[in-house]
PDB file of C-alpha atoms in Angstrom:
ATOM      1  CA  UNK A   1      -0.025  15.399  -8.904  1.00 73.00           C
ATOM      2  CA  UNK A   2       0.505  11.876  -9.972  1.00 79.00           C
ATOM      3  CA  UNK A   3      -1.024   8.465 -10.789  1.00 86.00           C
ATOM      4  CA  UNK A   4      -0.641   5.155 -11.799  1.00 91.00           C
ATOM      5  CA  UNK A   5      -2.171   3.049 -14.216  1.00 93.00           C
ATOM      6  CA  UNK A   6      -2.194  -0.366 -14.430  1.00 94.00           C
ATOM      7  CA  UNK A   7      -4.090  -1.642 -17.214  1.00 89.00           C
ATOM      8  CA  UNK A   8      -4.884  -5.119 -16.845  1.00 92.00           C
ATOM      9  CA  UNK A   9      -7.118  -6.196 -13.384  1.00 91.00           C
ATOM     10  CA  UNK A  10      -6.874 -10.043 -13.952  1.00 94.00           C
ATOM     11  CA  UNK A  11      -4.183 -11.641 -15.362  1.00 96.00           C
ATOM     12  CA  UNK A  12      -4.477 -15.424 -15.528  1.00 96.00           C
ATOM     13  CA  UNK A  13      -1.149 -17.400 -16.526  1.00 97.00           C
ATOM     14  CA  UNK A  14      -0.348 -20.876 -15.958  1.00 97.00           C
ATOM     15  CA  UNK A  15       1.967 -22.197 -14.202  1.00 97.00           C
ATOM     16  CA  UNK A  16       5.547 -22.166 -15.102  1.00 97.00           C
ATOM     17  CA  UNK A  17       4.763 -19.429 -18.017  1.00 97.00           C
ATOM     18  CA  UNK A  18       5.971 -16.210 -18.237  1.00 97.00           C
ATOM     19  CA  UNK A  19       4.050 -13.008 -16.671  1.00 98.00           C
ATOM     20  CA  UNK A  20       4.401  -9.523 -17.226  1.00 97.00           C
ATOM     21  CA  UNK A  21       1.859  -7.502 -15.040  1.00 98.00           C
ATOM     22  CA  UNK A  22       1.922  -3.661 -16.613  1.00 97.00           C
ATOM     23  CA  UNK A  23       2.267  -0.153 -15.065  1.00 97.00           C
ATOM     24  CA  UNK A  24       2.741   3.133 -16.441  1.00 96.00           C
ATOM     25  CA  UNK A  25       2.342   6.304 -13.845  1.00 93.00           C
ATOM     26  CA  UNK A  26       2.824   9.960 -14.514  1.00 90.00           C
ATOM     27  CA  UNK A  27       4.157  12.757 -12.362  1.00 84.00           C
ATOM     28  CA  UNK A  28       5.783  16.212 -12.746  1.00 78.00           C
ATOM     29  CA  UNK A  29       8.505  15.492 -10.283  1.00 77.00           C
ATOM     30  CA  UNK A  30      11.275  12.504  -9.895  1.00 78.00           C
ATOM     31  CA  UNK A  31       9.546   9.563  -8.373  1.00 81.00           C
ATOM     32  CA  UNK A  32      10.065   6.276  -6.475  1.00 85.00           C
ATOM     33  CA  UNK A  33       8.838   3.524  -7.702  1.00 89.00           C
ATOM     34  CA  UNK A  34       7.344   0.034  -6.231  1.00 89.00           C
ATOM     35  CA  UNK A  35       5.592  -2.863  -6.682  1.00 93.00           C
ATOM     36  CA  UNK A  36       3.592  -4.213  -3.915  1.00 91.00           C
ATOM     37  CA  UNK A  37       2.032  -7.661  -3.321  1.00 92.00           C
ATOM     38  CA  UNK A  38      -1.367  -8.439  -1.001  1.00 87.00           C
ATOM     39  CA  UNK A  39      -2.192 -11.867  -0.828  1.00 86.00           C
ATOM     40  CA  UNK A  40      -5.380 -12.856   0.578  1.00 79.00           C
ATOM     41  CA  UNK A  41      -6.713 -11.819   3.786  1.00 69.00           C
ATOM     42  CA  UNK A  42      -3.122 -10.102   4.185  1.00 73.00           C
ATOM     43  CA  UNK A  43      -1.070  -6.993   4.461  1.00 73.00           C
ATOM     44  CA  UNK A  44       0.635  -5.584   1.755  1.00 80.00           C
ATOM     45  CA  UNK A  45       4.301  -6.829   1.066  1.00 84.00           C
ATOM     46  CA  UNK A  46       6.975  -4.836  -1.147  1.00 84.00           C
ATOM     47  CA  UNK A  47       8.146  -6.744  -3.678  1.00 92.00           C
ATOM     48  CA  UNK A  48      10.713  -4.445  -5.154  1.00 91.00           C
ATOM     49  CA  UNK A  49      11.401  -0.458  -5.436  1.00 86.00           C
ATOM     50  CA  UNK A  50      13.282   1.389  -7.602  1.00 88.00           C
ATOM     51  CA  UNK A  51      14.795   4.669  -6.396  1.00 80.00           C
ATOM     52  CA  UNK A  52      17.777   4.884  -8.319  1.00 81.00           C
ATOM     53  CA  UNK A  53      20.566   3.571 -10.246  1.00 86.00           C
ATOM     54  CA  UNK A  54      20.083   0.669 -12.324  1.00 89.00           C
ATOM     55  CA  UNK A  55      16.755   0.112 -14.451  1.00 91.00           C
ATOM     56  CA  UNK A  56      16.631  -3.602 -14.037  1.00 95.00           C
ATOM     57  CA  UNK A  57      15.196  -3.915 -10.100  1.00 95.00           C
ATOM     58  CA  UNK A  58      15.426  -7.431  -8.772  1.00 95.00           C
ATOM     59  CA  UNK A  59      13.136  -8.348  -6.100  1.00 93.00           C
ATOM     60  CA  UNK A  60      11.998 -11.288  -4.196  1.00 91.00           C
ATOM     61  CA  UNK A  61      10.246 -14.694  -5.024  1.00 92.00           C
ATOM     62  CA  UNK A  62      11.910 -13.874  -8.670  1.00 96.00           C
ATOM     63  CA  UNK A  63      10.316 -11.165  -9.821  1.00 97.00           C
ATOM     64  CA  UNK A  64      11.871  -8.130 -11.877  1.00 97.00           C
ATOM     65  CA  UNK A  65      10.686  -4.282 -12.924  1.00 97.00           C
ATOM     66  CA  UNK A  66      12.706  -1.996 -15.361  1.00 95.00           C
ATOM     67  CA  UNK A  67      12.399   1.822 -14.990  1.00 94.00           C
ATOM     68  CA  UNK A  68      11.517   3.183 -18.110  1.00 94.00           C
ATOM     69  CA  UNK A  69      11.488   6.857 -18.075  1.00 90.00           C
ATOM     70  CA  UNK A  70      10.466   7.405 -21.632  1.00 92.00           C
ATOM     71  CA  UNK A  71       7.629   5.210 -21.008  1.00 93.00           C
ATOM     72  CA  UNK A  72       6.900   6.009 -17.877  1.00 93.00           C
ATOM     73  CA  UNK A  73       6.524   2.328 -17.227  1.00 95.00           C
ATOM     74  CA  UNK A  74       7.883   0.259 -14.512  1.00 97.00           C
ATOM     75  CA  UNK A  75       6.641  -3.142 -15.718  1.00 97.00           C
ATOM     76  CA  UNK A  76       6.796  -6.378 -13.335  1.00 98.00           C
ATOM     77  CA  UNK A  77       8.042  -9.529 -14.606  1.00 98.00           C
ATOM     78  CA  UNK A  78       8.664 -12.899 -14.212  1.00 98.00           C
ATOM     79  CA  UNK A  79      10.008 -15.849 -16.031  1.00 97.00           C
ATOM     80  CA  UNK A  80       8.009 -18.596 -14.034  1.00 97.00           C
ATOM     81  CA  UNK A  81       5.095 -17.826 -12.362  1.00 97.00           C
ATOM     82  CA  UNK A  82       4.287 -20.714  -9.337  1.00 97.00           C
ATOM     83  CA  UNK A  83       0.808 -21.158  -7.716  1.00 96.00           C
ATOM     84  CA  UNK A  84       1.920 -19.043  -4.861  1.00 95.00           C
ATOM     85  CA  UNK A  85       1.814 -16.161  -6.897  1.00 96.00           C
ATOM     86  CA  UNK A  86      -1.500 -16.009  -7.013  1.00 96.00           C
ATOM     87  CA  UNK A  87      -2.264 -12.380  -5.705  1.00 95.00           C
ATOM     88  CA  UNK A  88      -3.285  -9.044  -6.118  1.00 92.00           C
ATOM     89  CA  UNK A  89      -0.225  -6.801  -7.152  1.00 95.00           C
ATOM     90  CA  UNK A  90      -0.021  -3.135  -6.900  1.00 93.00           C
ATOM     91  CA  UNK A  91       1.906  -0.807  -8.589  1.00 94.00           C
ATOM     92  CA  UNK A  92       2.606   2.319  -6.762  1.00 90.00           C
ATOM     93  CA  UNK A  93       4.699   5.855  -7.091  1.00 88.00           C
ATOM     94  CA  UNK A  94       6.057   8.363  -4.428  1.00 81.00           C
ATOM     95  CA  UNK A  95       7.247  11.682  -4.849  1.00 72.00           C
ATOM     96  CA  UNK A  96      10.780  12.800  -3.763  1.00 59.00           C
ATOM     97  CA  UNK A  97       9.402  16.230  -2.435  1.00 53.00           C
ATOM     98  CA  UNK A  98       7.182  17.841   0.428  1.00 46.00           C
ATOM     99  CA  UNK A  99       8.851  15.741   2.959  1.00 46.00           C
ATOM    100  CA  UNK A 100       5.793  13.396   3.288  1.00 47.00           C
ATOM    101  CA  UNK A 101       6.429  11.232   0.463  1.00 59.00           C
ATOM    102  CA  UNK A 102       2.415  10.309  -0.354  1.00 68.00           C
ATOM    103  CA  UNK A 103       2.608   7.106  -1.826  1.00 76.00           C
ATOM    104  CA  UNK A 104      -0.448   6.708  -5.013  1.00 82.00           C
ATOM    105  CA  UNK A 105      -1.633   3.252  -5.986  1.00 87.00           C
ATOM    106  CA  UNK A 106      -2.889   1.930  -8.984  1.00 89.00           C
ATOM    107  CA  UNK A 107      -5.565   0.093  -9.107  1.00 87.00           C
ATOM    108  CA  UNK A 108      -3.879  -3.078  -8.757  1.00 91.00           C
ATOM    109  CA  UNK A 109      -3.659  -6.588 -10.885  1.00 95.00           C
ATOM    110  CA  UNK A 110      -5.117 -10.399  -9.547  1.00 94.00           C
ATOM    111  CA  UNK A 111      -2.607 -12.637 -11.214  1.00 97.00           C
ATOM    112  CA  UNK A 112      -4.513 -16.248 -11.145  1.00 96.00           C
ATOM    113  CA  UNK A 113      -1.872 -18.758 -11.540  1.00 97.00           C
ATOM    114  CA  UNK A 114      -3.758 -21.926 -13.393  1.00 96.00           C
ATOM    115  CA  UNK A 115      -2.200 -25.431 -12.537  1.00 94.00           C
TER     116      UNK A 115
ATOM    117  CA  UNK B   1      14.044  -5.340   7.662  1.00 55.00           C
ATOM    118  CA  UNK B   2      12.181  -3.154   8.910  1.00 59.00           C
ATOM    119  CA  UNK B   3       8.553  -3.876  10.924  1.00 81.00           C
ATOM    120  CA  UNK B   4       5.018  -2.280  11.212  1.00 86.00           C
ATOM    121  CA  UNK B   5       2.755  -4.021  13.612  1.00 89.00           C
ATOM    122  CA  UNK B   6      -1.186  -2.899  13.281  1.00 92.00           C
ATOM    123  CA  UNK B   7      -3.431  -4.359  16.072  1.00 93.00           C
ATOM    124  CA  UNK B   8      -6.245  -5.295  15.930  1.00 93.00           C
ATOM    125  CA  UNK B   9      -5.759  -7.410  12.776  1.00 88.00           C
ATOM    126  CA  UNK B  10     -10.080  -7.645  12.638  1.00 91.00           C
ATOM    127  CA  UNK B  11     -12.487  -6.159  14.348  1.00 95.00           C
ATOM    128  CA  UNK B  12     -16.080  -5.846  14.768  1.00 95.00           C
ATOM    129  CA  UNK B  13     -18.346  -2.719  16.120  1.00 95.00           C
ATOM    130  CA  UNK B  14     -21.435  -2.173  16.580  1.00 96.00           C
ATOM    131  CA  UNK B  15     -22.848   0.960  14.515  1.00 97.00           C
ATOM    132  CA  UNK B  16     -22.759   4.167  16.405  1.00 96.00           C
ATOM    133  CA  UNK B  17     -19.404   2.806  18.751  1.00 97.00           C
ATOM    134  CA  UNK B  18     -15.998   4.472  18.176  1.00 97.00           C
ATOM    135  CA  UNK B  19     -12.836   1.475  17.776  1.00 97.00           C
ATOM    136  CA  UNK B  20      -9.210   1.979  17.370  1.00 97.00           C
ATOM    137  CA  UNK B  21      -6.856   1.068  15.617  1.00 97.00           C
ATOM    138  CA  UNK B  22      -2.639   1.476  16.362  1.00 96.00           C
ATOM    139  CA  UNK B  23      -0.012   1.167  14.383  1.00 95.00           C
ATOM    140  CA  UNK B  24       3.752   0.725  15.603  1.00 93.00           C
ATOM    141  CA  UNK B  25       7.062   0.871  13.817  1.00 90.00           C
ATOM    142  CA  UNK B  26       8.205  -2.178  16.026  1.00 88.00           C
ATOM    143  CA  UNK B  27      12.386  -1.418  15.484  1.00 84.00           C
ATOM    144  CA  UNK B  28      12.380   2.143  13.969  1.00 84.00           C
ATOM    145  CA  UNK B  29      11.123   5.436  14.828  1.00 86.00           C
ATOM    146  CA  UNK B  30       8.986   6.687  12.066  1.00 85.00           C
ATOM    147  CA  UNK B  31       8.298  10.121  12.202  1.00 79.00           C
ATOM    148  CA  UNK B  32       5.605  10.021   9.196  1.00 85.00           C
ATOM    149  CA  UNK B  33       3.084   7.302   8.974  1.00 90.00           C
ATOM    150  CA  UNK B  34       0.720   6.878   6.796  1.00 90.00           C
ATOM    151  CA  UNK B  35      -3.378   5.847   6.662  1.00 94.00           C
ATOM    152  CA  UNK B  36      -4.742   4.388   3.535  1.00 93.00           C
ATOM    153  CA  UNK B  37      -8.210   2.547   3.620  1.00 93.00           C
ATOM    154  CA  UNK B  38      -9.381  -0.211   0.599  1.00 84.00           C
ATOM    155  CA  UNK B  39     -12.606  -0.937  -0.029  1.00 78.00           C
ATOM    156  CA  UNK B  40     -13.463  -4.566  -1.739  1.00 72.00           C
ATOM    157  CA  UNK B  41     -12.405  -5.324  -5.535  1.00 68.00           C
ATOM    158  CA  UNK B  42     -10.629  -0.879  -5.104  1.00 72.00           C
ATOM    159  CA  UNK B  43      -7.006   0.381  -4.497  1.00 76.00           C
ATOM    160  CA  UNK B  44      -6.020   1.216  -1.340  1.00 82.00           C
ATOM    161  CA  UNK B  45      -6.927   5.164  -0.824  1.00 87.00           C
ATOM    162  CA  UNK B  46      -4.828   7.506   1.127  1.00 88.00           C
ATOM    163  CA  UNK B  47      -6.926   9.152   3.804  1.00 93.00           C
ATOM    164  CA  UNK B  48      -4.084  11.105   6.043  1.00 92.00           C
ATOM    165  CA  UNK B  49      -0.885  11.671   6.784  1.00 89.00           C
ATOM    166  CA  UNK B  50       0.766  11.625  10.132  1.00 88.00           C
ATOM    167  CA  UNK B  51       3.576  13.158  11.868  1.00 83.00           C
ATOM    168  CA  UNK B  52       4.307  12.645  15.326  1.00 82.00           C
ATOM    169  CA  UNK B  53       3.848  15.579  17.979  1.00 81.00           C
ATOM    170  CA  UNK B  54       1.735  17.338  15.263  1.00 83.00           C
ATOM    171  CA  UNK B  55      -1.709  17.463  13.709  1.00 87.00           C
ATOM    172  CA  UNK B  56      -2.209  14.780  10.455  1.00 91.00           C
ATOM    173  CA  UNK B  57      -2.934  15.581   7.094  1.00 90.00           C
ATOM    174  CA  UNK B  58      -5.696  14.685   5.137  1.00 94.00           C
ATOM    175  CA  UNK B  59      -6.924  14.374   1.967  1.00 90.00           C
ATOM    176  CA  UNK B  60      -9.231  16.050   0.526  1.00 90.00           C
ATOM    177  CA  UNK B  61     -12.927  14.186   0.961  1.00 91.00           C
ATOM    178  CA  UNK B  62     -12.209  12.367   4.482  1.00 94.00           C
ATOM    179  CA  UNK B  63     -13.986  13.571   7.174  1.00 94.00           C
ATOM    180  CA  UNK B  64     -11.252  14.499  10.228  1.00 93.00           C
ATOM    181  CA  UNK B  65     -13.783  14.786  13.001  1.00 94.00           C
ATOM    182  CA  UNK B  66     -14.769  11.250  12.011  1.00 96.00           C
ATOM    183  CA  UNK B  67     -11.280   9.609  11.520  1.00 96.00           C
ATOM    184  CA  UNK B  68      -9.386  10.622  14.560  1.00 95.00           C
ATOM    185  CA  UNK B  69      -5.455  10.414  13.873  1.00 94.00           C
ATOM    186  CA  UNK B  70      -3.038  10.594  16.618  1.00 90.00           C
ATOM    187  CA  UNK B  71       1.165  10.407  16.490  1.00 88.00           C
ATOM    188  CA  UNK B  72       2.204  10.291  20.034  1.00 81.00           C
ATOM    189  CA  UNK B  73       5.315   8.970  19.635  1.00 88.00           C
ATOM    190  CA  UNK B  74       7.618   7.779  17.510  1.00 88.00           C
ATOM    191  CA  UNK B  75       6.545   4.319  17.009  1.00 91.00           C
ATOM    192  CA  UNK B  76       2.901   4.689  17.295  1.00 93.00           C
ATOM    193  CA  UNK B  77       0.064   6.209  15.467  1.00 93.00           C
ATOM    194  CA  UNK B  78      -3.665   5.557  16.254  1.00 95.00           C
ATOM    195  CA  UNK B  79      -6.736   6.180  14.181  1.00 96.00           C
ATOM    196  CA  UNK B  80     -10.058   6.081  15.336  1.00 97.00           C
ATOM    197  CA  UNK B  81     -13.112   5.772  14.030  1.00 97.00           C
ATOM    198  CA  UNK B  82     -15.563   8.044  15.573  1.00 96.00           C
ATOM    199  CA  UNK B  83     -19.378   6.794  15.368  1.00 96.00           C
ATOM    200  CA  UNK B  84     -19.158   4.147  13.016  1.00 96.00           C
ATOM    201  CA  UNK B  85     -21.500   3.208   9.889  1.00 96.00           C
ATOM    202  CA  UNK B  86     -21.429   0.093   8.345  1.00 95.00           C
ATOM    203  CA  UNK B  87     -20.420   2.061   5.445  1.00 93.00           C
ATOM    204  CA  UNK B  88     -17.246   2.589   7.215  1.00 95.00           C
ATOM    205  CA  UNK B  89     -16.251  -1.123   6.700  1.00 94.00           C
ATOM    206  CA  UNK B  90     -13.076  -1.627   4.951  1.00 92.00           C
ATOM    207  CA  UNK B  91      -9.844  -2.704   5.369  1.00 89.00           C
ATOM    208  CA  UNK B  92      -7.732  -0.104   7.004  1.00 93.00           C
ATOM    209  CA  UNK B  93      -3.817  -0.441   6.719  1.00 92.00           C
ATOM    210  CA  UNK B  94      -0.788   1.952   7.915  1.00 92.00           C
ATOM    211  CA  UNK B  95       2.434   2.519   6.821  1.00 89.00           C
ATOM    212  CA  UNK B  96       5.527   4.038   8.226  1.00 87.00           C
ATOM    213  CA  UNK B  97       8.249   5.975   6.463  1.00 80.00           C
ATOM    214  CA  UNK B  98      11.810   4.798   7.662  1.00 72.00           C
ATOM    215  CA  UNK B  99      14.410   7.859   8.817  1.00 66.00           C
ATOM    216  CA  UNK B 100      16.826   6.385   6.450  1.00 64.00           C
ATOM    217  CA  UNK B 101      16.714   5.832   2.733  1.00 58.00           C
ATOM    218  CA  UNK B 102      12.666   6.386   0.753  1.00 59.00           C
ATOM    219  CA  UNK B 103      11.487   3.156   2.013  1.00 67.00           C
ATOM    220  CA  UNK B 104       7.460   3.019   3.280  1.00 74.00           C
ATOM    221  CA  UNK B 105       6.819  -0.275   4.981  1.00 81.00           C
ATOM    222  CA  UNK B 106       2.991  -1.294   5.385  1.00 83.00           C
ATOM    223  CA  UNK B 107       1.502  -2.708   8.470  1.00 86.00           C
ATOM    224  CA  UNK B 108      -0.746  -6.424   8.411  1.00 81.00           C
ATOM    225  CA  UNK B 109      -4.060  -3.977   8.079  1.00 87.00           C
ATOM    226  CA  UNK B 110      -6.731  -3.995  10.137  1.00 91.00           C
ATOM    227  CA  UNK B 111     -10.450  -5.291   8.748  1.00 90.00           C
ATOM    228  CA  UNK B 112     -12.875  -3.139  10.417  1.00 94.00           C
ATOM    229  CA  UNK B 113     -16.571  -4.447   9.736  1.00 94.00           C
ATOM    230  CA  UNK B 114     -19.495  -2.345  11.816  1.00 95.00           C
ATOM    231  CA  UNK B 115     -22.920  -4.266  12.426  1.00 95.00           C
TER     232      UNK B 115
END
């Protein structure tokens, strides 16, 4: 089994600071990793995944995650958050076995981006 | 990249009617897709797993008689929802896994609201 736990639900910022939206998960196999973004009244987008390889993941619109296996974090970052990125982000886990690769969400964070 | 279409983006029923909604990988064959379903201000839930020219999967609590999953082909998956309740409003949303490489992509979801 696995899950993922993202601590904080709301994260204000304003704009042009620095976020950091957490995510720790736990699972007794190898797993992917992602972070999703839903903005409102919309789909869900992937922002970045990390599969393998390096622990720094770039994704789009700026934003960053590094694996941490001792941690079992995957952390999602920014340097300079715009009013755009006002959304709901999810953090989410898939196993490399059974062939169906379930895919477990946390619960997700609302980043409000204040002008 | 790759593209999952979900139609209809919102619909509404009225209580005790059956609606469908499909799912299409629009320029990959997907031979799992997925069914999650989010209720307001909650993560998005995994209710079954699909595999074309076979029966889904589903997790444990959803009711399979009542959510109706079929994986006809390789670019389309349909679920329906059997006698609907107004407590079967949510926001339903698909995803497909791709044949190459771990990568799920989600569909636009589909608001579902029964009257």
């Amino acid at each position: 089994a696995q899950s993922v736990t993202q601590l904080d639900s709301q994260v204000p910022v304003f704009e042009e600071a620095p976020v950091e939206l957490r995510c720790n998960y736990s699972s007794s196999v190898s797993v992917y990793l992602f972070w999703y973004v839903q903005y409102p009244n919309q789909g869900l987008q992937l922002l970045l995944k990390y599969l393998s390889g390096s622990t720094l993941v770039k994704g789009i619109n700026g934003f960053e995650a590094e694996f941490n296996k001792s941690q079992t974090s995957f952390h999602l970052r920014k340097p300079s958050v715009h009013i755009s990125d006002t959304a709901e982000y999810f953090c989410a886990v898939s196993d490399l076995g059974g062939g169906y690769q379930k895919v477990t969400f946390g619960t997700g964070t609302k980043l409000q981006v204040i002008p | 990249g790759a593209v999952v279409s979900q139609h209809p983006s919102r619909v509404i029923c009225k209580s005790g009617t059956s609606v469908k909604i499909e799912c299409r990988s629009l320029d990959f064959q997907a031979t799992t897709m997925f069914w999650y379903r989010q209720f307001p201000k909650q993560s998005l839930m995994l209710m079954a797993t699909s595999n074309e020219g076979s029966k889904a999967t589903y997790e444990q609590g959803v009711e399979k008689d009542k959510f109706l999953i079929n994986h006809a082909s390789l670019t389309l998956s349909t679920l329906t929802v059997t006698s609907a309740h107004p407590e079967d409003s949510s926001f339903y949303i698909c995803s497909a896994k791709t044949g190459l490489g771990n990568t799920i992509y989600f569909g636009e979801g589909s608001w579902l609201t029964v009257v």
